[in-house]
Amino acid sequence: MVCTQVLERRWWACLWLLTGTQALLPGLIVRRGGHRALSLVVPGAVDQIAEPAVRQFSPAVPAEAVGEIQEQAARAMFQQLAAADLAVPTSVASSGRATASFYASPAIQGDRPPAVVCLHGFDSSCLEWRRLVPLLEEAAVADIFALDVHGWGFVGHSPDSGTEFSAVAKREHLKAFVDQVVGTDRPVVLMGASLGGALAIEFAAAYPDTVAKTVLIDPQGFVDGAGPAASLPRFLARLGVRVLGSPQLRSMANQMAYSDKETFATEDAMKIGRLHVLCEGWEDANLEYMCSGGFQPSLKVPEVKCQTLVLWGRDDEILDPALYAERFLEEVPNSRLQFVDNCGHVPHLEQPKVTASHIVDFLR
């Protein structure tokens, strides 16, 4: 959940930030007798594509690692993950198929509500949204989908799968998810944090008719690329990725993410944020993304024409609000900016109630 180029300046000084990280399908997951049951209503947004096979999903993560997680919100979200097998362009996967893992809130009954698709930051997972999503569910203003961005999260990948993990591949995978799972027959709101904001910006610029609104949380909007990894010899880049997955680096990044470090930058937060690293293919998928050059959102920011809410932790140590926040008001014509006090880079984790209040007001 980080601006990769900024942090790599500190890592390759302190490469990476992770903060303790980190549709319903139109009728996908409903609660029956206290349990979740899967049922799919096909949105019909993609012609000549069979409905995606949606299933409950148990990530291939060591049970002992999951058992060490203490935060109940993280455990609950992890236990309720779903997966969908998507039809994707062959530029994303040579087989034309790719899996999406995600959390989806219980569907709101009645008329088709808007859908909010939550996009986590760099090398994170949908668990990044564990504190915010329950508050949005209580407000009942939209169906909520917290997606594992392609190449991160809990979908394992074999090295010979023929799958791409570039910024473009991540964007096109998101398009398939929105078309085939979320449905475009209702307003779609993209909510991206940090690098997830870069993905939201590039998607909204590429598919303006698909996105009704965007919510950008401490977004990487004016920093392009994936840092030095793209120009390093591959063996050095791989070494960097391995360091990226280490508990030591994650702990340092955890400290950088919060304003109230004593309360939030805990060992449990580090373990939650590192959980997806244990999935098969994590190293290769990360390496492919970083060597591909990363996102290039800065030229796309002015192309975001939809209503946009920008939320920024006033004490952000990763993306300085004094440098970047006001620029969104200047370059996005239909935007508003709201600072979150006593908060670092991750308002959705450090100040979830305040963050949810701003988002709910924006959605209504």
mmCIF file with all atom_site columns, C-alpha atoms in Angstrom, residues 139-328:
data_model
loop_
_atom_site.group_PDB
_atom_site.id
_atom_site.type_symbol
_atom_site.label_atom_id
_atom_site.label_alt_id
_atom_site.label_comp_id
_atom_site.label_asym_id
_atom_site.label_entity_id
_atom_site.label_seq_id
_atom_site.pdbx_PDB_ins_code
_atom_site.Cartn_x
_atom_site.Cartn_y
_atom_site.Cartn_z
_atom_site.occupancy
_atom_site.B_iso_or_equiv
_atom_site.pdbx_formal_charge
_atom_site.auth_seq_id
_atom_site.auth_comp_id
_atom_site.auth_asym_id
_atom_site.auth_atom_id
_atom_site.pdbx_PDB_model_num
ATOM 1   C CA . ALA A 1 139 ? -24.102 2.390   6.166   1.00 0.00 ? 139 ALA A CA 1
ATOM 2   C CA . ALA A 1 140 ? -25.687 0.208   3.448   1.00 0.00 ? 140 ALA A CA 1
ATOM 3   C CA . VAL A 1 141 ? -25.088 2.735   0.677   1.00 0.00 ? 141 VAL A CA 1
ATOM 4   C CA . ALA A 1 142 ? -23.354 0.358   -1.751  1.00 0.00 ? 142 ALA A CA 1
ATOM 5   C CA . ASP A 1 143 ? -22.269 -3.207  -2.359  1.00 0.00 ? 143 ASP A CA 1
ATOM 6   C CA . ILE A 1 144 ? -18.596 -3.444  -1.399  1.00 0.00 ? 144 ILE A CA 1
ATOM 7   C CA . PHE A 1 145 ? -15.944 -5.481  -3.212  1.00 0.00 ? 145 PHE A CA 1
ATOM 8   C CA . ALA A 1 146 ? -12.405 -5.554  -1.799  1.00 0.00 ? 146 ALA A CA 1
ATOM 9   C CA . LEU A 1 147 ? -10.293 -6.998  -4.611  1.00 0.00 ? 147 LEU A CA 1
ATOM 10  C CA . ASP A 1 148 ? -6.850  -8.543  -4.490  1.00 0.00 ? 148 ASP A CA 1
ATOM 11  C CA . VAL A 1 149 ? -5.083  -6.580  -7.219  1.00 0.00 ? 149 VAL A CA 1
ATOM 12  C CA . HIS A 1 150 ? -3.795  -8.957  -9.903  1.00 0.00 ? 150 HIS A CA 1
ATOM 13  C CA . GLY A 1 151 ? -0.410  -10.390 -8.919  1.00 0.00 ? 151 GLY A CA 1
ATOM 14  C CA . TRP A 1 152 ? -0.802  -9.546  -5.237  1.00 0.00 ? 152 TRP A CA 1
ATOM 15  C CA . GLY A 1 153 ? -3.158  -10.817 -2.575  1.00 0.00 ? 153 GLY A CA 1
ATOM 16  C CA . PHE A 1 154 ? -3.936  -14.495 -2.188  1.00 0.00 ? 154 PHE A CA 1
ATOM 17  C CA . VAL A 1 155 ? -4.073  -15.989 -5.689  1.00 0.00 ? 155 VAL A CA 1
ATOM 18  C CA . GLY A 1 156 ? -1.001  -18.158 -6.150  1.00 0.00 ? 156 GLY A CA 1
ATOM 19  C CA . HIS A 1 157 ? 0.813   -18.242 -9.485  1.00 0.00 ? 157 HIS A CA 1
ATOM 20  C CA . SER A 1 158 ? 3.099   -20.864 -10.985 1.00 0.00 ? 158 SER A CA 1
ATOM 21  C CA . PRO A 1 159 ? 6.170   -19.508 -12.821 1.00 0.00 ? 159 PRO A CA 1
ATOM 22  C CA . ASP A 1 160 ? 5.149   -21.134 -16.117 1.00 0.00 ? 160 ASP A CA 1
ATOM 23  C CA . SER A 1 161 ? 1.519   -19.965 -16.072 1.00 0.00 ? 161 SER A CA 1
ATOM 24  C CA . GLY A 1 162 ? 1.941   -17.542 -18.982 1.00 0.00 ? 162 GLY A CA 1
ATOM 25  C CA . THR A 1 163 ? 0.499   -14.726 -16.869 1.00 0.00 ? 163 THR A CA 1
ATOM 26  C CA . GLU A 1 164 ? 1.597   -11.081 -17.041 1.00 0.00 ? 164 GLU A CA 1
ATOM 27  C CA . PHE A 1 165 ? 1.703   -8.786  -14.005 1.00 0.00 ? 165 PHE A CA 1
ATOM 28  C CA . SER A 1 166 ? 2.484   -5.389  -15.503 1.00 0.00 ? 166 SER A CA 1
ATOM 29  C CA . ALA A 1 167 ? 0.484   -2.270  -14.706 1.00 0.00 ? 167 ALA A CA 1
ATOM 30  C CA . VAL A 1 168 ? -1.487  -2.755  -17.929 1.00 0.00 ? 168 VAL A CA 1
ATOM 31  C CA . ALA A 1 169 ? -2.220  -6.380  -17.028 1.00 0.00 ? 169 ALA A CA 1
ATOM 32  C CA . LYS A 1 170 ? -3.452  -5.286  -13.598 1.00 0.00 ? 170 LYS A CA 1
ATOM 33  C CA . ARG A 1 171 ? -5.740  -2.712  -15.201 1.00 0.00 ? 171 ARG A CA 1
ATOM 34  C CA . GLU A 1 172 ? -7.176  -5.184  -17.711 1.00 0.00 ? 172 GLU A CA 1
ATOM 35  C CA . HIS A 1 173 ? -7.699  -7.801  -15.013 1.00 0.00 ? 173 HIS A CA 1
ATOM 36  C CA . LEU A 1 174 ? -9.638  -5.173  -13.053 1.00 0.00 ? 174 LEU A CA 1
ATOM 37  C CA . LYS A 1 175 ? -11.726 -4.438  -16.156 1.00 0.00 ? 175 LYS A CA 1
ATOM 38  C CA . ALA A 1 176 ? -12.634 -8.113  -16.444 1.00 0.00 ? 176 ALA A CA 1
ATOM 39  C CA . PHE A 1 177 ? -13.581 -8.208  -12.762 1.00 0.00 ? 177 PHE A CA 1
ATOM 40  C CA . VAL A 1 178 ? -15.781 -5.123  -13.034 1.00 0.00 ? 178 VAL A CA 1
ATOM 41  C CA . ASP A 1 179 ? -17.481 -6.351  -16.210 1.00 0.00 ? 179 ASP A CA 1
ATOM 42  C CA . GLN A 1 180 ? -18.003 -9.965  -15.223 1.00 0.00 ? 180 GLN A CA 1
ATOM 43  C CA . VAL A 1 181 ? -18.443 -9.886  -11.446 1.00 0.00 ? 181 VAL A CA 1
ATOM 44  C CA . VAL A 1 182 ? -19.404 -6.407  -10.268 1.00 0.00 ? 182 VAL A CA 1
ATOM 45  C CA . GLY A 1 183 ? -21.575 -5.519  -13.248 1.00 0.00 ? 183 GLY A CA 1
ATOM 46  C CA . THR A 1 184 ? -21.689 -2.248  -15.171 1.00 0.00 ? 184 THR A CA 1
ATOM 47  C CA . ASP A 1 185 ? -25.479 -1.977  -15.109 1.00 0.00 ? 185 ASP A CA 1
ATOM 48  C CA . ARG A 1 186 ? -25.149 0.188   -11.993 1.00 0.00 ? 186 ARG A CA 1
ATOM 49  C CA . PRO A 1 187 ? -22.844 2.997   -10.798 1.00 0.00 ? 187 PRO A CA 1
ATOM 50  C CA . VAL A 1 188 ? -19.315 1.731   -10.128 1.00 0.00 ? 188 VAL A CA 1
ATOM 51  C CA . VAL A 1 189 ? -17.081 3.589   -7.677  1.00 0.00 ? 189 VAL A CA 1
ATOM 52  C CA . LEU A 1 190 ? -13.347 2.865   -7.613  1.00 0.00 ? 190 LEU A CA 1
ATOM 53  C CA . MET A 1 191 ? -11.628 3.412   -4.275  1.00 0.00 ? 191 MET A CA 1
ATOM 54  C CA . GLY A 1 192 ? -7.846  3.181   -4.367  1.00 0.00 ? 192 GLY A CA 1
ATOM 55  C CA . ALA A 1 193 ? -5.271  3.633   -1.611  1.00 0.00 ? 193 ALA A CA 1
ATOM 56  C CA . SER A 1 194 ? -1.675  4.642   -2.356  1.00 0.00 ? 194 SER A CA 1
ATOM 57  C CA . LEU A 1 195 ? -0.651  2.660   -5.453  1.00 0.00 ? 195 LEU A CA 1
ATOM 58  C CA . GLY A 1 196 ? -4.239  1.445   -5.663  1.00 0.00 ? 196 GLY A CA 1
ATOM 59  C CA . GLY A 1 197 ? -5.004  5.101   -6.330  1.00 0.00 ? 197 GLY A CA 1
ATOM 60  C CA . ALA A 1 198 ? -2.691  4.979   -9.351  1.00 0.00 ? 198 ALA A CA 1
ATOM 61  C CA . LEU A 1 199 ? -4.612  1.962   -10.638 1.00 0.00 ? 199 LEU A CA 1
ATOM 62  C CA . ALA A 1 200 ? -7.929  3.743   -10.064 1.00 0.00 ? 200 ALA A CA 1
ATOM 63  C CA . ILE A 1 201 ? -6.662  6.829   -11.909 1.00 0.00 ? 201 ILE A CA 1
ATOM 64  C CA . GLU A 1 202 ? -5.418  4.874   -14.917 1.00 0.00 ? 202 GLU A CA 1
ATOM 65  C CA . PHE A 1 203 ? -8.609  2.792   -15.043 1.00 0.00 ? 203 PHE A CA 1
ATOM 66  C CA . ALA A 1 204 ? -10.896 5.829   -14.804 1.00 0.00 ? 204 ALA A CA 1
ATOM 67  C CA . ALA A 1 205 ? -8.940  7.532   -17.588 1.00 0.00 ? 205 ALA A CA 1
ATOM 68  C CA . ALA A 1 206 ? -9.036  4.447   -19.817 1.00 0.00 ? 206 ALA A CA 1
ATOM 69  C CA . TYR A 1 207 ? -12.697 3.555   -19.153 1.00 0.00 ? 207 TYR A CA 1
ATOM 70  C CA . PRO A 1 208 ? -14.518 6.786   -18.289 1.00 0.00 ? 208 PRO A CA 1
ATOM 71  C CA . ASP A 1 209 ? -17.934 5.341   -19.119 1.00 0.00 ? 209 ASP A CA 1
ATOM 72  C CA . THR A 1 210 ? -17.449 2.564   -16.563 1.00 0.00 ? 210 THR A CA 1
ATOM 73  C CA . VAL A 1 211 ? -16.567 4.660   -13.508 1.00 0.00 ? 211 VAL A CA 1
ATOM 74  C CA . ALA A 1 212 ? -19.162 6.881   -11.842 1.00 0.00 ? 212 ALA A CA 1
ATOM 75  C CA . LYS A 1 213 ? -16.945 8.167   -9.012  1.00 0.00 ? 213 LYS A CA 1
ATOM 76  C CA . THR A 1 214 ? -13.487 7.677   -7.563  1.00 0.00 ? 214 THR A CA 1
ATOM 77  C CA . VAL A 1 215 ? -12.245 7.812   -3.983  1.00 0.00 ? 215 VAL A CA 1
ATOM 78  C CA . LEU A 1 216 ? -8.482  8.298   -3.750  1.00 0.00 ? 216 LEU A CA 1
ATOM 79  C CA . ILE A 1 217 ? -6.842  7.718   -0.364  1.00 0.00 ? 217 ILE A CA 1
ATOM 80  C CA . ASP A 1 218 ? -3.301  9.129   -0.050  1.00 0.00 ? 218 ASP A CA 1
ATOM 81  C CA . PRO A 1 219 ? -2.963  8.250   -3.734  1.00 0.00 ? 219 PRO A CA 1
ATOM 82  C CA . GLN A 1 220 ? 0.135   7.785   -5.833  1.00 0.00 ? 220 GLN A CA 1
ATOM 83  C CA . GLY A 1 221 ? -0.952  10.166  -8.554  1.00 0.00 ? 221 GLY A CA 1
ATOM 84  C CA . PHE A 1 222 ? 2.117   12.244  -9.339  1.00 0.00 ? 222 PHE A CA 1
ATOM 85  C CA . VAL A 1 223 ? 4.896   9.691   -8.887  1.00 0.00 ? 223 VAL A CA 1
ATOM 86  C CA . ASP A 1 224 ? 5.426   7.451   -11.917 1.00 0.00 ? 224 ASP A CA 1
ATOM 87  C CA . GLY A 1 225 ? 7.157   4.121   -12.275 1.00 0.00 ? 225 GLY A CA 1
ATOM 88  C CA . ALA A 1 226 ? 8.226   1.317   -9.971  1.00 0.00 ? 226 ALA A CA 1
ATOM 89  C CA . GLY A 1 227 ? 11.529  2.810   -8.868  1.00 0.00 ? 227 GLY A CA 1
ATOM 90  C CA . PRO A 1 228 ? 15.046  1.540   -9.610  1.00 0.00 ? 228 PRO A CA 1
ATOM 91  C CA . ALA A 1 229 ? 14.074  -2.124  -9.956  1.00 0.00 ? 229 ALA A CA 1
ATOM 92  C CA . ALA A 1 230 ? 13.130  -1.687  -13.612 1.00 0.00 ? 230 ALA A CA 1
ATOM 93  C CA . SER A 1 231 ? 16.706  -0.747  -14.507 1.00 0.00 ? 231 SER A CA 1
ATOM 94  C CA . LEU A 1 232 ? 18.559  -3.176  -12.232 1.00 0.00 ? 232 LEU A CA 1
ATOM 95  C CA . PRO A 1 233 ? 20.040  -6.475  -13.389 1.00 0.00 ? 233 PRO A CA 1
ATOM 96  C CA . ARG A 1 234 ? 17.391  -9.091  -12.845 1.00 0.00 ? 234 ARG A CA 1
ATOM 97  C CA . PHE A 1 235 ? 19.277  -10.980 -10.140 1.00 0.00 ? 235 PHE A CA 1
ATOM 98  C CA . LEU A 1 236 ? 19.622  -7.779  -8.106  1.00 0.00 ? 236 LEU A CA 1
ATOM 99  C CA . ALA A 1 237 ? 15.957  -6.955  -8.588  1.00 0.00 ? 237 ALA A CA 1
ATOM 100 C CA . ARG A 1 238 ? 15.052  -10.450 -7.377  1.00 0.00 ? 238 ARG A CA 1
ATOM 101 C CA . LEU A 1 239 ? 17.231  -9.978  -4.314  1.00 0.00 ? 239 LEU A CA 1
ATOM 102 C CA . GLY A 1 240 ? 15.375  -6.742  -3.631  1.00 0.00 ? 240 GLY A CA 1
ATOM 103 C CA . VAL A 1 241 ? 12.025  -8.493  -3.873  1.00 0.00 ? 241 VAL A CA 1
ATOM 104 C CA . ARG A 1 242 ? 13.177  -11.099 -1.368  1.00 0.00 ? 242 ARG A CA 1
ATOM 105 C CA . VAL A 1 243 ? 14.151  -8.370  1.063   1.00 0.00 ? 243 VAL A CA 1
ATOM 106 C CA . LEU A 1 244 ? 10.745  -6.824  0.416   1.00 0.00 ? 244 LEU A CA 1
ATOM 107 C CA . GLY A 1 245 ? 9.102   -9.904  1.882   1.00 0.00 ? 245 GLY A CA 1
ATOM 108 C CA . SER A 1 246 ? 11.173  -10.001 5.048   1.00 0.00 ? 246 SER A CA 1
ATOM 109 C CA . PRO A 1 247 ? 9.606   -9.334  8.463   1.00 0.00 ? 247 PRO A CA 1
ATOM 110 C CA . GLN A 1 248 ? 12.327  -6.775  9.176   1.00 0.00 ? 248 GLN A CA 1
ATOM 111 C CA . LEU A 1 249 ? 11.497  -4.582  6.197   1.00 0.00 ? 249 LEU A CA 1
ATOM 112 C CA . ARG A 1 250 ? 7.785   -4.964  6.769   1.00 0.00 ? 250 ARG A CA 1
ATOM 113 C CA . SER A 1 251 ? 8.225   -3.775  10.335  1.00 0.00 ? 251 SER A CA 1
ATOM 114 C CA . MET A 1 252 ? 10.123  -0.690  9.178   1.00 0.00 ? 252 MET A CA 1
ATOM 115 C CA . ALA A 1 253 ? 7.450   0.051   6.605   1.00 0.00 ? 253 ALA A CA 1
ATOM 116 C CA . ASN A 1 254 ? 4.784   -0.461  9.251   1.00 0.00 ? 254 ASN A CA 1
ATOM 117 C CA . GLN A 1 255 ? 6.392   2.271   11.334  1.00 0.00 ? 255 GLN A CA 1
ATOM 118 C CA . MET A 1 256 ? 6.380   4.647   8.364   1.00 0.00 ? 256 MET A CA 1
ATOM 119 C CA . ALA A 1 257 ? 2.699   4.126   7.669   1.00 0.00 ? 257 ALA A CA 1
ATOM 120 C CA . TYR A 1 258 ? 1.107   5.472   10.827  1.00 0.00 ? 258 TYR A CA 1
ATOM 121 C CA . SER A 1 259 ? 0.970   8.661   12.830  1.00 0.00 ? 259 SER A CA 1
ATOM 122 C CA . ASP A 1 260 ? 0.249   6.819   16.096  1.00 0.00 ? 260 ASP A CA 1
ATOM 123 C CA . LYS A 1 261 ? 2.949   4.208   15.752  1.00 0.00 ? 261 LYS A CA 1
ATOM 124 C CA . GLU A 1 262 ? 2.657   2.787   19.257  1.00 0.00 ? 262 GLU A CA 1
ATOM 125 C CA . THR A 1 263 ? -1.011  1.918   18.775  1.00 0.00 ? 263 THR A CA 1
ATOM 126 C CA . PHE A 1 264 ? -1.045  0.758   15.168  1.00 0.00 ? 264 PHE A CA 1
ATOM 127 C CA . ALA A 1 265 ? 2.445   -0.322  14.051  1.00 0.00 ? 265 ALA A CA 1
ATOM 128 C CA . THR A 1 266 ? 2.185   -3.640  15.867  1.00 0.00 ? 266 THR A CA 1
ATOM 129 C CA . GLU A 1 267 ? 3.695   -7.030  15.173  1.00 0.00 ? 267 GLU A CA 1
ATOM 130 C CA . ASP A 1 268 ? 0.215   -8.338  14.406  1.00 0.00 ? 268 ASP A CA 1
ATOM 131 C CA . ALA A 1 269 ? -0.271  -5.618  11.800  1.00 0.00 ? 269 ALA A CA 1
ATOM 132 C CA . MET A 1 270 ? 3.018   -6.659  10.211  1.00 0.00 ? 270 MET A CA 1
ATOM 133 C CA . LYS A 1 271 ? 1.941   -10.304 10.122  1.00 0.00 ? 271 LYS A CA 1
ATOM 134 C CA . ILE A 1 272 ? -1.383  -9.417  8.503   1.00 0.00 ? 272 ILE A CA 1
ATOM 135 C CA . GLY A 1 273 ? 0.373   -7.353  5.890   1.00 0.00 ? 273 GLY A CA 1
ATOM 136 C CA . ARG A 1 274 ? 2.856   -10.109 5.160   1.00 0.00 ? 274 ARG A CA 1
ATOM 137 C CA . LEU A 1 275 ? 0.393   -13.001 4.974   1.00 0.00 ? 275 LEU A CA 1
ATOM 138 C CA . HIS A 1 276 ? 0.013   -12.964 1.182   1.00 0.00 ? 276 HIS A CA 1
ATOM 139 C CA . VAL A 1 277 ? 3.798   -13.162 0.739   1.00 0.00 ? 277 VAL A CA 1
ATOM 140 C CA . LEU A 1 278 ? 3.500   -16.835 1.694   1.00 0.00 ? 278 LEU A CA 1
ATOM 141 C CA . CYS A 1 279 ? 1.456   -17.657 -1.433  1.00 0.00 ? 279 CYS A CA 1
ATOM 142 C CA . GLU A 1 280 ? 3.057   -19.531 -4.330  1.00 0.00 ? 280 GLU A CA 1
ATOM 143 C CA . GLY A 1 281 ? 4.566   -17.306 -6.986  1.00 0.00 ? 281 GLY A CA 1
ATOM 144 C CA . TRP A 1 282 ? 4.592   -14.114 -4.901  1.00 0.00 ? 282 TRP A CA 1
ATOM 145 C CA . GLU A 1 283 ? 8.249   -13.403 -5.653  1.00 0.00 ? 283 GLU A CA 1
ATOM 146 C CA . ASP A 1 284 ? 7.960   -13.920 -9.418  1.00 0.00 ? 284 ASP A CA 1
ATOM 147 C CA . ALA A 1 285 ? 4.755   -11.887 -9.725  1.00 0.00 ? 285 ALA A CA 1
ATOM 148 C CA . ASN A 1 286 ? 6.283   -8.983  -7.814  1.00 0.00 ? 286 ASN A CA 1
ATOM 149 C CA . LEU A 1 287 ? 9.476   -9.144  -9.832  1.00 0.00 ? 287 LEU A CA 1
ATOM 150 C CA . GLU A 1 288 ? 7.573   -9.072  -13.117 1.00 0.00 ? 288 GLU A CA 1
ATOM 151 C CA . TYR A 1 289 ? 5.568   -6.037  -12.038 1.00 0.00 ? 289 TYR A CA 1
ATOM 152 C CA . MET A 1 290 ? 8.550   -4.073  -10.793 1.00 0.00 ? 290 MET A CA 1
ATOM 153 C CA . CYS A 1 291 ? 10.659  -4.840  -13.868 1.00 0.00 ? 291 CYS A CA 1
ATOM 154 C CA . SER A 1 292 ? 7.778   -3.828  -16.158 1.00 0.00 ? 292 SER A CA 1
ATOM 155 C CA . GLY A 1 293 ? 8.084   -0.183  -15.150 1.00 0.00 ? 293 GLY A CA 1
ATOM 156 C CA . GLY A 1 294 ? 4.981   0.201   -13.007 1.00 0.00 ? 294 GLY A CA 1
ATOM 157 C CA . PHE A 1 295 ? 2.118   2.665   -13.305 1.00 0.00 ? 295 PHE A CA 1
ATOM 158 C CA . GLN A 1 296 ? 2.419   6.059   -15.017 1.00 0.00 ? 296 GLN A CA 1
ATOM 159 C CA . PRO A 1 297 ? -0.516  7.959   -13.502 1.00 0.00 ? 297 PRO A CA 1
ATOM 160 C CA . SER A 1 298 ? 0.708   11.559  -13.597 1.00 0.00 ? 298 SER A CA 1
ATOM 161 C CA . LEU A 1 299 ? -0.369  12.262  -17.174 1.00 0.00 ? 299 LEU A CA 1
ATOM 162 C CA . LYS A 1 300 ? -3.696  10.505  -16.581 1.00 0.00 ? 300 LYS A CA 1
ATOM 163 C CA . VAL A 1 301 ? -4.782  12.532  -13.553 1.00 0.00 ? 301 VAL A CA 1
ATOM 164 C CA . PRO A 1 302 ? -6.318  15.363  -15.656 1.00 0.00 ? 302 PRO A CA 1
ATOM 165 C CA . GLU A 1 303 ? -8.228  12.745  -17.668 1.00 0.00 ? 303 GLU A CA 1
ATOM 166 C CA . VAL A 1 304 ? -10.251 11.706  -14.608 1.00 0.00 ? 304 VAL A CA 1
ATOM 167 C CA . LYS A 1 305 ? -13.560 13.457  -15.290 1.00 0.00 ? 305 LYS A CA 1
ATOM 168 C CA . CYS A 1 306 ? -15.830 11.759  -12.762 1.00 0.00 ? 306 CYS A CA 1
ATOM 169 C CA . GLN A 1 307 ? -16.605 13.050  -9.284  1.00 0.00 ? 307 GLN A CA 1
ATOM 170 C CA . THR A 1 308 ? -13.561 12.410  -7.111  1.00 0.00 ? 308 THR A CA 1
ATOM 171 C CA . LEU A 1 309 ? -13.026 12.468  -3.361  1.00 0.00 ? 309 LEU A CA 1
ATOM 172 C CA . VAL A 1 310 ? -9.399  12.758  -2.245  1.00 0.00 ? 310 VAL A CA 1
ATOM 173 C CA . LEU A 1 311 ? -8.688  11.793  1.357   1.00 0.00 ? 311 LEU A CA 1
ATOM 174 C CA . TRP A 1 312 ? -5.257  12.429  2.855   1.00 0.00 ? 312 TRP A CA 1
ATOM 175 C CA . GLY A 1 313 ? -3.748  11.672  6.249   1.00 0.00 ? 313 GLY A CA 1
ATOM 176 C CA . ARG A 1 314 ? -2.354  14.964  7.450   1.00 0.00 ? 314 ARG A CA 1
ATOM 177 C CA . ASP A 1 315 ? 0.725   13.258  8.940   1.00 0.00 ? 315 ASP A CA 1
ATOM 178 C CA . ASP A 1 316 ? 1.547   11.100  5.902   1.00 0.00 ? 316 ASP A CA 1
ATOM 179 C CA . GLU A 1 317 ? 5.295   10.324  5.886   1.00 0.00 ? 317 GLU A CA 1
ATOM 180 C CA . ILE A 1 318 ? 5.180   8.447   2.579   1.00 0.00 ? 318 ILE A CA 1
ATOM 181 C CA . LEU A 1 319 ? 3.426   10.854  0.218   1.00 0.00 ? 319 LEU A CA 1
ATOM 182 C CA . ASP A 1 320 ? 3.741   14.360  1.625   1.00 0.00 ? 320 ASP A CA 1
ATOM 183 C CA . PRO A 1 321 ? 0.321   16.057  1.450   1.00 0.00 ? 321 PRO A CA 1
ATOM 184 C CA . ALA A 1 322 ? 2.029   19.435  1.162   1.00 0.00 ? 322 ALA A CA 1
ATOM 185 C CA . LEU A 1 323 ? 3.544   18.307  -2.147  1.00 0.00 ? 323 LEU A CA 1
ATOM 186 C CA . TYR A 1 324 ? 0.694   16.362  -3.686  1.00 0.00 ? 324 TYR A CA 1
ATOM 187 C CA . ALA A 1 325 ? -2.742  16.857  -2.136  1.00 0.00 ? 325 ALA A CA 1
ATOM 188 C CA . GLU A 1 326 ? -3.665  20.273  -3.537  1.00 0.00 ? 326 GLU A CA 1
ATOM 189 C CA . ARG A 1 327 ? -2.520  19.232  -7.018  1.00 0.00 ? 327 ARG A CA 1
ATOM 190 C CA . PHE A 1 328 ? -5.537  16.981  -7.332  1.00 0.00 ? 328 PHE A CA 1
#
